Coordinates of C-alpha atoms and ligand atoms in Angstrom, one line a residue:
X339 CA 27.2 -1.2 -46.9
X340 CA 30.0 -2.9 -44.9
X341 CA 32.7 -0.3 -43.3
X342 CA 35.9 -2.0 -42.3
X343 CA 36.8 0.3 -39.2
X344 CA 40.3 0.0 -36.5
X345 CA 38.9 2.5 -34.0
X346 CA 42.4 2.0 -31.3
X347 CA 45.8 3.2 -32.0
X348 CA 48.5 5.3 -30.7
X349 CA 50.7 7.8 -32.3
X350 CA 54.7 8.0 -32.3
X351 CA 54.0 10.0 -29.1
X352 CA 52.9 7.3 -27.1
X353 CA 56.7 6.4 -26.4
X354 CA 59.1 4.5 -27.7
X355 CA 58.0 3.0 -30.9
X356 CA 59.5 6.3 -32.7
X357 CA 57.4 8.7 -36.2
X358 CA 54.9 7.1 -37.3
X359 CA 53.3 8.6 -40.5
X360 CA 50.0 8.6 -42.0
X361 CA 51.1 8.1 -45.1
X362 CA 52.0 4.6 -43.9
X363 CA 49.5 4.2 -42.0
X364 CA 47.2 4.5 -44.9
X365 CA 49.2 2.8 -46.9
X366 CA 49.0 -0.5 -44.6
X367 CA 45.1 0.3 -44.7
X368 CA 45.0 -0.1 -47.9
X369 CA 46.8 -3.3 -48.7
X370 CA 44.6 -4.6 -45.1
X371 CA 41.2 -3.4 -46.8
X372 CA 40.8 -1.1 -43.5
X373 CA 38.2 1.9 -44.7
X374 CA 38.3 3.9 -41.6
X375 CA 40.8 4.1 -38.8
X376 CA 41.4 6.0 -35.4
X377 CA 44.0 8.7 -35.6
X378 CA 44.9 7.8 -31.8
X379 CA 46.1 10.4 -29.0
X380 CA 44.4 13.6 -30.5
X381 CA 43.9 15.0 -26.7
X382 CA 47.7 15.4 -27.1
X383 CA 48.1 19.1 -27.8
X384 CA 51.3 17.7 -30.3
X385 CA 49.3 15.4 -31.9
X386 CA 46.2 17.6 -32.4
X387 CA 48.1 20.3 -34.3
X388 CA 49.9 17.4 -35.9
X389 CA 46.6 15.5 -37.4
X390 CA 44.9 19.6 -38.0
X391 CA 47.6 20.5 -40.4
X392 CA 47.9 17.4 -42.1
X393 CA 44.3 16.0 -42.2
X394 CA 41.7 17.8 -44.7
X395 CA 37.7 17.8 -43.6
X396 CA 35.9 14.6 -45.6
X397 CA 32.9 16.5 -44.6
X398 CA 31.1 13.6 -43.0
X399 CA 32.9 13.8 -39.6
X400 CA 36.1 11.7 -41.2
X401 CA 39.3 12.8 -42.2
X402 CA 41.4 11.8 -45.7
X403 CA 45.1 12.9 -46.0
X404 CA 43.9 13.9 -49.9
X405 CA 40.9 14.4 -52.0
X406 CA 41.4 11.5 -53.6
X407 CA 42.8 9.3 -50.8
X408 CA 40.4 6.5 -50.1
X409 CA 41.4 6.2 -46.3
X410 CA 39.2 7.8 -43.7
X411 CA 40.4 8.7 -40.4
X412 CA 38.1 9.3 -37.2
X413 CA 39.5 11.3 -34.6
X414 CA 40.4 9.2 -31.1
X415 CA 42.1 9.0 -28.1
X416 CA 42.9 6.5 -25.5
X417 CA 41.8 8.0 -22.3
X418 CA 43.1 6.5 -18.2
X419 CA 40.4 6.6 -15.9
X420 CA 41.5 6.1 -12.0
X421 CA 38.7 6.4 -9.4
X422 CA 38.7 5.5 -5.6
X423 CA 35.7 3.2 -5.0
X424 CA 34.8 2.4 -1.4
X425 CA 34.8 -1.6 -1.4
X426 CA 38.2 -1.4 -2.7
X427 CA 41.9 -0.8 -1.6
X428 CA 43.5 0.0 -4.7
X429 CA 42.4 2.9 -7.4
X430 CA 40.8 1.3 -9.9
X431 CA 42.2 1.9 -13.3
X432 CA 40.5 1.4 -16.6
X433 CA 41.3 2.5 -20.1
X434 CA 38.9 4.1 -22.1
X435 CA 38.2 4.9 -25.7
X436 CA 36.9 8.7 -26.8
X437 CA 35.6 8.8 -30.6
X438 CA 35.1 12.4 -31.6
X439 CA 33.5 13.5 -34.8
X440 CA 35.2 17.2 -35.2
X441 CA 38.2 19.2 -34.0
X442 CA 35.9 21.4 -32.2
X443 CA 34.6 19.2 -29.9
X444 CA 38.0 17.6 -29.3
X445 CA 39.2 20.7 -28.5
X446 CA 36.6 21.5 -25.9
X447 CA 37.7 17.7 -24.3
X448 CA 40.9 19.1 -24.2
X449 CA 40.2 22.4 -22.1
X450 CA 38.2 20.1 -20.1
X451 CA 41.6 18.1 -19.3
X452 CA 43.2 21.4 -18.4
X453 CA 40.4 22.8 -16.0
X454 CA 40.5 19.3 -14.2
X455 CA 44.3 19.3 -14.3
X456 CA 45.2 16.3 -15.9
X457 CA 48.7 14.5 -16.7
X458 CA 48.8 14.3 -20.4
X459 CA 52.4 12.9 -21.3
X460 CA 52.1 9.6 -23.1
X461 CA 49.3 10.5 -25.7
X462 CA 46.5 9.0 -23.3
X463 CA 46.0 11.5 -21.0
X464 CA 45.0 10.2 -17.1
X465 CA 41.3 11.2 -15.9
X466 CA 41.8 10.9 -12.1
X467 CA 38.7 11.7 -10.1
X468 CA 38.5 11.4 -6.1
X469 CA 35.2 9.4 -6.1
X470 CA 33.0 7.7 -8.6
X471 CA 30.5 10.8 -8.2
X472 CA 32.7 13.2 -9.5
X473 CA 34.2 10.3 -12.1
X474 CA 30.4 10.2 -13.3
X475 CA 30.4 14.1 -13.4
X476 CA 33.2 13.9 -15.7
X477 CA 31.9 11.4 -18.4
X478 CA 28.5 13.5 -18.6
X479 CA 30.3 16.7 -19.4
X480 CA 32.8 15.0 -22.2
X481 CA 29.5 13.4 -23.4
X482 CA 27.9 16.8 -23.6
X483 CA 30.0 18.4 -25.5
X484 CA 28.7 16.4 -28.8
X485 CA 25.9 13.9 -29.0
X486 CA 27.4 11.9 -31.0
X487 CA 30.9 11.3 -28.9
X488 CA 31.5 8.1 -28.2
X489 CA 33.0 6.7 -25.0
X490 CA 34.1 2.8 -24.8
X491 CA 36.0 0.4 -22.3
X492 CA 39.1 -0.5 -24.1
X493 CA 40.3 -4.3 -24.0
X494 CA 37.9 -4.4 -21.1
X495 CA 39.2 -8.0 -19.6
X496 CA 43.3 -7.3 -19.7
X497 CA 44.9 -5.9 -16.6
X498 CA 44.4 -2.4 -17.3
X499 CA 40.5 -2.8 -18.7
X500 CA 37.8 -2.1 -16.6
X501 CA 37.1 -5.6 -16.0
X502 CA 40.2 -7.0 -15.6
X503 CA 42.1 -8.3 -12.9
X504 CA 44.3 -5.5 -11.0
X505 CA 40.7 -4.2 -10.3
X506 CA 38.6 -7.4 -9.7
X507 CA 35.1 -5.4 -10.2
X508 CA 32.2 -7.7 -9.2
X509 CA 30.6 -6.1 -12.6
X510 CA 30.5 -3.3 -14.5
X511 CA 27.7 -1.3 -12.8
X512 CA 30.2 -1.2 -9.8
X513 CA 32.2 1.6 -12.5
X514 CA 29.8 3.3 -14.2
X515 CA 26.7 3.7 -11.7
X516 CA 23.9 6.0 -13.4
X517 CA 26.5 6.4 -16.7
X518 CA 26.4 2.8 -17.4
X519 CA 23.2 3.2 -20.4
X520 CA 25.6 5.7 -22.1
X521 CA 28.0 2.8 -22.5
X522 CA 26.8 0.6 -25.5
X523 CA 30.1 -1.4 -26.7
X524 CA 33.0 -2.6 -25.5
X525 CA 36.4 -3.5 -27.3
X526 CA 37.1 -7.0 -27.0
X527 CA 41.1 -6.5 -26.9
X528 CA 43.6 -9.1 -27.7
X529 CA 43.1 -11.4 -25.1
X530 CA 39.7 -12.1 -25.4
X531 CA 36.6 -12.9 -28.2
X532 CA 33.3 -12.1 -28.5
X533 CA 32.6 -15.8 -26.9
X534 CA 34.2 -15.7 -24.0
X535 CA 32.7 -11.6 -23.4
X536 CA 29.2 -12.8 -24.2
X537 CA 29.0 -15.0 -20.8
X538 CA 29.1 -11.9 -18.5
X539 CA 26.0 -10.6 -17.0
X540 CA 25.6 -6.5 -18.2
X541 CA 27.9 -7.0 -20.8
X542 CA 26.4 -9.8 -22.7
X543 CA 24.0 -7.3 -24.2
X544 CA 26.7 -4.5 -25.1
X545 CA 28.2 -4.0 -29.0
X546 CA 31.9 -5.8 -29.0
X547 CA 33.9 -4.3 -31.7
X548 CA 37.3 -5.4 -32.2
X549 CA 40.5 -3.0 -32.7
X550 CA 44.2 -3.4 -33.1
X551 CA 45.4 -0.7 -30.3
X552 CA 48.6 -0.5 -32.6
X553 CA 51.9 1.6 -32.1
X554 CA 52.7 0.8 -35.5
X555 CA 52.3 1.2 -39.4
X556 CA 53.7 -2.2 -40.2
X557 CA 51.0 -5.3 -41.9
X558 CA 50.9 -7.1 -38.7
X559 CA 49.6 -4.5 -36.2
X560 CA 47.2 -2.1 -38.7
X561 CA 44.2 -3.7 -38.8
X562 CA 45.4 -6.9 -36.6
X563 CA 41.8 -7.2 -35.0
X564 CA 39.4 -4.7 -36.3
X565 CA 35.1 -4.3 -37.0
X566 CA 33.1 -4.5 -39.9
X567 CA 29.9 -2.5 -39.7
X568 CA 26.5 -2.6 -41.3
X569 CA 26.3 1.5 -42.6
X570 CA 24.1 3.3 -44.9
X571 CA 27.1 5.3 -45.9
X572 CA 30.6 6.0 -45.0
X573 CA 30.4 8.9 -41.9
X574 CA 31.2 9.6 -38.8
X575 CA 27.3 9.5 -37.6
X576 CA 27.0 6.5 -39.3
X577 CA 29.7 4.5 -37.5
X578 CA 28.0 5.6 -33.9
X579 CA 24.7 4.9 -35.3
X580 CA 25.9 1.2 -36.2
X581 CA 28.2 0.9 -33.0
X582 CA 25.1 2.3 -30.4
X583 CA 22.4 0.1 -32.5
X584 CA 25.1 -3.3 -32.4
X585 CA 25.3 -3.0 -36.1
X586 CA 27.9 -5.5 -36.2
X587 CA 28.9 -7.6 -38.9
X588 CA 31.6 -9.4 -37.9
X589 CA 34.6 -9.6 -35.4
X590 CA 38.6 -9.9 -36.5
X591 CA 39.6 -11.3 -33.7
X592 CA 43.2 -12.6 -32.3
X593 CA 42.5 -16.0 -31.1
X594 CA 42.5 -15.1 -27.5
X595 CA 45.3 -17.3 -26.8
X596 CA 47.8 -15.4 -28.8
X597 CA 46.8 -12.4 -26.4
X598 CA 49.5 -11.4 -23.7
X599 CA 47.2 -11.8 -20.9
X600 CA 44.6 -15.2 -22.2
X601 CA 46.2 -17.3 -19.2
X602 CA 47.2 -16.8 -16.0
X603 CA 50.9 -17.7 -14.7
X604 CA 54.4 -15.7 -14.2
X605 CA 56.5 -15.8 -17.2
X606 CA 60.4 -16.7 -16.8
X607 CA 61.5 -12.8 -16.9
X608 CA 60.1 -12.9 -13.2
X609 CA 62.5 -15.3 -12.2
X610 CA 65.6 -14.2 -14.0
X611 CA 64.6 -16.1 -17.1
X612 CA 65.1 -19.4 -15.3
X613 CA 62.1 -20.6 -15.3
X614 CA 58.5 -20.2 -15.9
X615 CA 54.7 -21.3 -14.9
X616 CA 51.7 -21.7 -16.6
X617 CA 48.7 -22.6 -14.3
X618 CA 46.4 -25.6 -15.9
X619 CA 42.7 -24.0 -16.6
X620 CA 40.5 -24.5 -13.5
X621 CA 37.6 -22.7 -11.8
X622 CA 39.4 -22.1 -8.8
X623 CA 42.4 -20.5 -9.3
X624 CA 45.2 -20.8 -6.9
X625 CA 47.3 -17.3 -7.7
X626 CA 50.4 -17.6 -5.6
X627 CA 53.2 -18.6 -7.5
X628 CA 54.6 -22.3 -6.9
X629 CA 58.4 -20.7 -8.0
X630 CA 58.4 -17.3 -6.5
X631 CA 55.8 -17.8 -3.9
X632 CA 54.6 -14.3 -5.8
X633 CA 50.5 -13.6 -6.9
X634 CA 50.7 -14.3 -10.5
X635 CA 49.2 -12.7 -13.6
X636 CA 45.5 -13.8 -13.5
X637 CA 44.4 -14.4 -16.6
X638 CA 41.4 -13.5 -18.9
X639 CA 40.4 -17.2 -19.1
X640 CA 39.9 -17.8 -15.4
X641 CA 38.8 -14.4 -15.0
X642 CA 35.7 -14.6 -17.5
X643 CA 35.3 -18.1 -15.3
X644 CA 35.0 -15.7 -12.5
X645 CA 32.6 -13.7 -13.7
X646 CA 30.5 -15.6 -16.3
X647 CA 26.6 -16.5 -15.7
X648 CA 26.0 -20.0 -17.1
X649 CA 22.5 -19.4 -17.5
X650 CA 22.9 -16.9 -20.3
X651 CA 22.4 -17.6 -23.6
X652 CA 24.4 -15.5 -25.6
X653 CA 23.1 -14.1 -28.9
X654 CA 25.0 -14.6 -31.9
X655 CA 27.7 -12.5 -33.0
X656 CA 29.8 -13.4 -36.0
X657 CA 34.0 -13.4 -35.4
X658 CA 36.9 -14.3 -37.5
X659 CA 39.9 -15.6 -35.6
X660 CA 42.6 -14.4 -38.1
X661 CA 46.7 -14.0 -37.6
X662 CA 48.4 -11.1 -39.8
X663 CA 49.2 -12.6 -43.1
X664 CA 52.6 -11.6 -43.4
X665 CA 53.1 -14.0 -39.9
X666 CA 51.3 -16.8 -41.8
X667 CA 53.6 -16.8 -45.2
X668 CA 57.1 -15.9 -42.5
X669 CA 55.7 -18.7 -40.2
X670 CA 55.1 -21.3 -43.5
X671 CA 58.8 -20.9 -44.9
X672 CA 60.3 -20.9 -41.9
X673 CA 61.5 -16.8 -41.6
X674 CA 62.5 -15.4 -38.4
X675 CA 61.8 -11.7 -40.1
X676 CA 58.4 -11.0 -41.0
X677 CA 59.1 -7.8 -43.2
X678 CA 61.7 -9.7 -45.0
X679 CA 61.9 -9.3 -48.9
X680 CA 60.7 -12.5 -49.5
X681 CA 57.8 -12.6 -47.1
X682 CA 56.5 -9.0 -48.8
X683 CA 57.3 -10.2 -52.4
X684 CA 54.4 -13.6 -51.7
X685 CA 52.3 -10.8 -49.7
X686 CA 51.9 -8.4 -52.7
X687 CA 51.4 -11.9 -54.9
X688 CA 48.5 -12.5 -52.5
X689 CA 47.1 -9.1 -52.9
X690 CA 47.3 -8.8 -56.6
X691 CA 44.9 -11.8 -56.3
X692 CA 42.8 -10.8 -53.7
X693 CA 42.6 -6.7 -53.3
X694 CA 43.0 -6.4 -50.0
X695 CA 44.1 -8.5 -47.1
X696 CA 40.6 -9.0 -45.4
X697 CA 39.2 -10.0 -48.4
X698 CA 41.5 -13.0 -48.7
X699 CA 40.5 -14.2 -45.1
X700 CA 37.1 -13.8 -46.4
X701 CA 36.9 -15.9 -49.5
X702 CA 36.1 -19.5 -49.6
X703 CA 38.4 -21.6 -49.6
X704 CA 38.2 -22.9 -52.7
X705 CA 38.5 -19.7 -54.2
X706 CA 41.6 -19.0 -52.4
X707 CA 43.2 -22.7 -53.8
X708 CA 42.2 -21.5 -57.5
X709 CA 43.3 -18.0 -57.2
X710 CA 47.0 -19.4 -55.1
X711 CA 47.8 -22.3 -56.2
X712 CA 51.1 -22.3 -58.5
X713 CA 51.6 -18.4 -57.5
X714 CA 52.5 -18.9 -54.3
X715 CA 55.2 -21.4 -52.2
X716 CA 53.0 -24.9 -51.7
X717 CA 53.9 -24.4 -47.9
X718 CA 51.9 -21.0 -47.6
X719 CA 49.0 -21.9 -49.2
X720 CA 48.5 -25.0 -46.9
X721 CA 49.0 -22.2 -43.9
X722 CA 46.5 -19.8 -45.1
X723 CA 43.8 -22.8 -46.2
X724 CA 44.9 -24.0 -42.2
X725 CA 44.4 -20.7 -40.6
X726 CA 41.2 -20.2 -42.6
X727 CA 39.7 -23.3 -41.6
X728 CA 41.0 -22.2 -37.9
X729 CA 43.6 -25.5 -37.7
X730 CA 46.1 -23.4 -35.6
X731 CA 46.9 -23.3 -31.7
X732 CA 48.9 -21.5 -29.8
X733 CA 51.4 -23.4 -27.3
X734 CA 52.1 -22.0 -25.3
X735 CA 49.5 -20.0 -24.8
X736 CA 50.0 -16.3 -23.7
X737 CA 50.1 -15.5 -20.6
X738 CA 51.8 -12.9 -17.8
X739 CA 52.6 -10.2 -21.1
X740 CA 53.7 -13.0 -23.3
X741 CA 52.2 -13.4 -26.5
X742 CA 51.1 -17.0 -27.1
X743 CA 53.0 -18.9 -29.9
X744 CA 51.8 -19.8 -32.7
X745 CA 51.3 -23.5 -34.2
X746 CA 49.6 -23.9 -37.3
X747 CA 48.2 -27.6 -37.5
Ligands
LIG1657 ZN1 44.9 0.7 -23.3
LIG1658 ZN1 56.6 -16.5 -9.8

């Protein structure tokens, strides 16, 4: 069977984004067609009472809010991993994904995070180790706590992945060393697609799954890139049996260029909002700004050119390139407010037709012109058929934090 899963998010305590509640989230999962989703920050001793007392046991390794509830949640964190490696000058710093399929063993994670002393304010605790030896030592013991945890480089090309460019790794062996085979998938993150990651030598071969890394219940963020995976049944095992084995079904991805870091350049807050500069697409990139005289933001673009081996032929991966509904049907009429009455009122239209959210990007399009057409503003229909048949750009693109903006052709 397929499972939809969004395996990246953060709670309320992550800062400033204020409660978010389960109820909602679940809610949003619903309407999305999201089956299972990570609870985000459960190292956070807040958080972990929080999900305990509200969660109930599903009994295979995911958690439902009610009996009846059809949303699963897994349990996850977000985890920072800073290491001193030799060839370098600066700590590297990459954010890490930690699945966990019971309270037990996240609690044993978190008296690990204690007996190594570790900062854990913002909901993703820091793992800060002196060398890559004792960073190595580190990952083995969370690993042996459960077989079945699960640890993954999150958005493993944007500045604060693994592979991104404040650390400017030659490759990912550099990291992980002799932990590297215990590393089968990595998220693709915002800013770049399975197409662009399958060009890179050692990761070519991982699983890419696709999450949302939201701080939010709201339509556009739940589920805004997210997995499906082949499963004999909805569990916790099942899900790392599908993620280790590359499983995969398809990719929801953002078109890359919608990501905040696709392009390199220094966007206009870095020169008081005067002005701004987005380098043209070249192999070799010159980084120092022509405004500020400043390095700017490399980008995932010219840092996959970096990085990529042209000899390898990648193997094939199915991805959607989708943009949250409710952004479509605000963008076709013209709204400034995505979560304004009128935008949700053609939204629950759409679902009444369709279920769920995923389903609609799914269908043919034909199906979606019979099931639409008349029900819906003329203008949002030709969007949706547009995005479906991927007629939409962003210009710009984004670049330097900036999301790209959108253009549907
Ligand atoms: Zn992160
Ligand atoms: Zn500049």
């Amino acid at each position: 069977m397929n499972l939809a899963v969004d395996l990246h998010s953060h709670s309320g305590y992550a800062g400033g984004v204020g409660t978010i509640l389960l109820e909602d989230i679940s809610r949003t999962m619903k309407m999305k067609g999201i089956d299972v989703f990570g609870t985000g920050d459960v190292l956070l001793p807040q958080r972990y009472r929080e999900l305990e007392n509200l969660l109930i046991d599903a009994g295979n390794g995911l958690f439902k809010l009610s009996v009846h509830d059809t949303s699963s949640f897994l349990l996850q964190t977000e985890v920072i991993l800073t290491v001193k490696l030799p060839s370098y000058k600066n700590k590297i710093v990459a954010h890490h994904i930690i699945l966990f399929p019971n309270f037990d063993a996240v609690k044993e994670c978190a008296h690990l995070m204690e007996v190594w002393k570790q900062k854990n304010t913002i909901g993703r605790p820091f793992i800060v180790s002196d060398n890559r030896e004792e960073m190595i030592l580190r990952l083995q013991e969370i690993s042996s706590i459960h077989p079945e945890i699960e640890i993954i480089p999150a958005h493993i090309m944007t500045p604060d992945g693994v592979m991104g460019c404040k650390n400017m790794l030659k490759d990912i062996e550099e990291f992980y060393g002799s932990f590297l085979p215990n590393i089968h998938a990595v998220e693709t993150g915002l800013s770049a697609d399975p197409e662009l990651l399958a060009q890179i030598p050692k990761i070519a071969d991982l699983t890419f799954i696709s999450n949302s890394d939201c701080h939010s219940s709201a339509l556009n963020r739940v589920g805004r890139e997210f997995t499906v995976l082949d499963v004999e049944k909805q569990s916790y095992s099942e899900i790392i049996n599908s993620i280790r084995k590359n499983k995969v079904v398809l990719t929801a991805e953002f078109n890359p260029a919608e990501g905040r870091y696709y392009r390199t350049g220094h966007a206009g807050k870095r020169h008081n909002n005067k002005e701004e500069f987005l380098i043209p697409s070249s192999e070799k990139v010159d980084l120092s700004c022509p405004i500020c005289s400043k390095k700017m933001t490399l980008g995932v673009y010219d840092r996959v050119h970096q990085l990529r081996d042209p000899s390898i032929i990648p193997r094939k991966r199915k991805a959607v390139h989708l943009i949250p509904l409710i952004e479509v049907i605000a963008y076709s009429l013209n709204l400034k407010s995505v979560t304004s009455y009128k935008v949700m009122k053609i939204y629950e239209e759409i679902i009444r037709h369709f279920n769920t959210e995923i389903r609609l990007w799914l269908a043919s399009e034909n199906n979606i012109n019979d099931a639409l057409e008349n029900q819906i503003p003329t203008a949002t229909l030709i969007a949706i058929l547009a995005v479906k048949a991927e007629r939409f750009e962003f210009a710009p693109p984004g670049y330097d934090g900036e999301y790209g903006k959108l253009v549907i052709k």
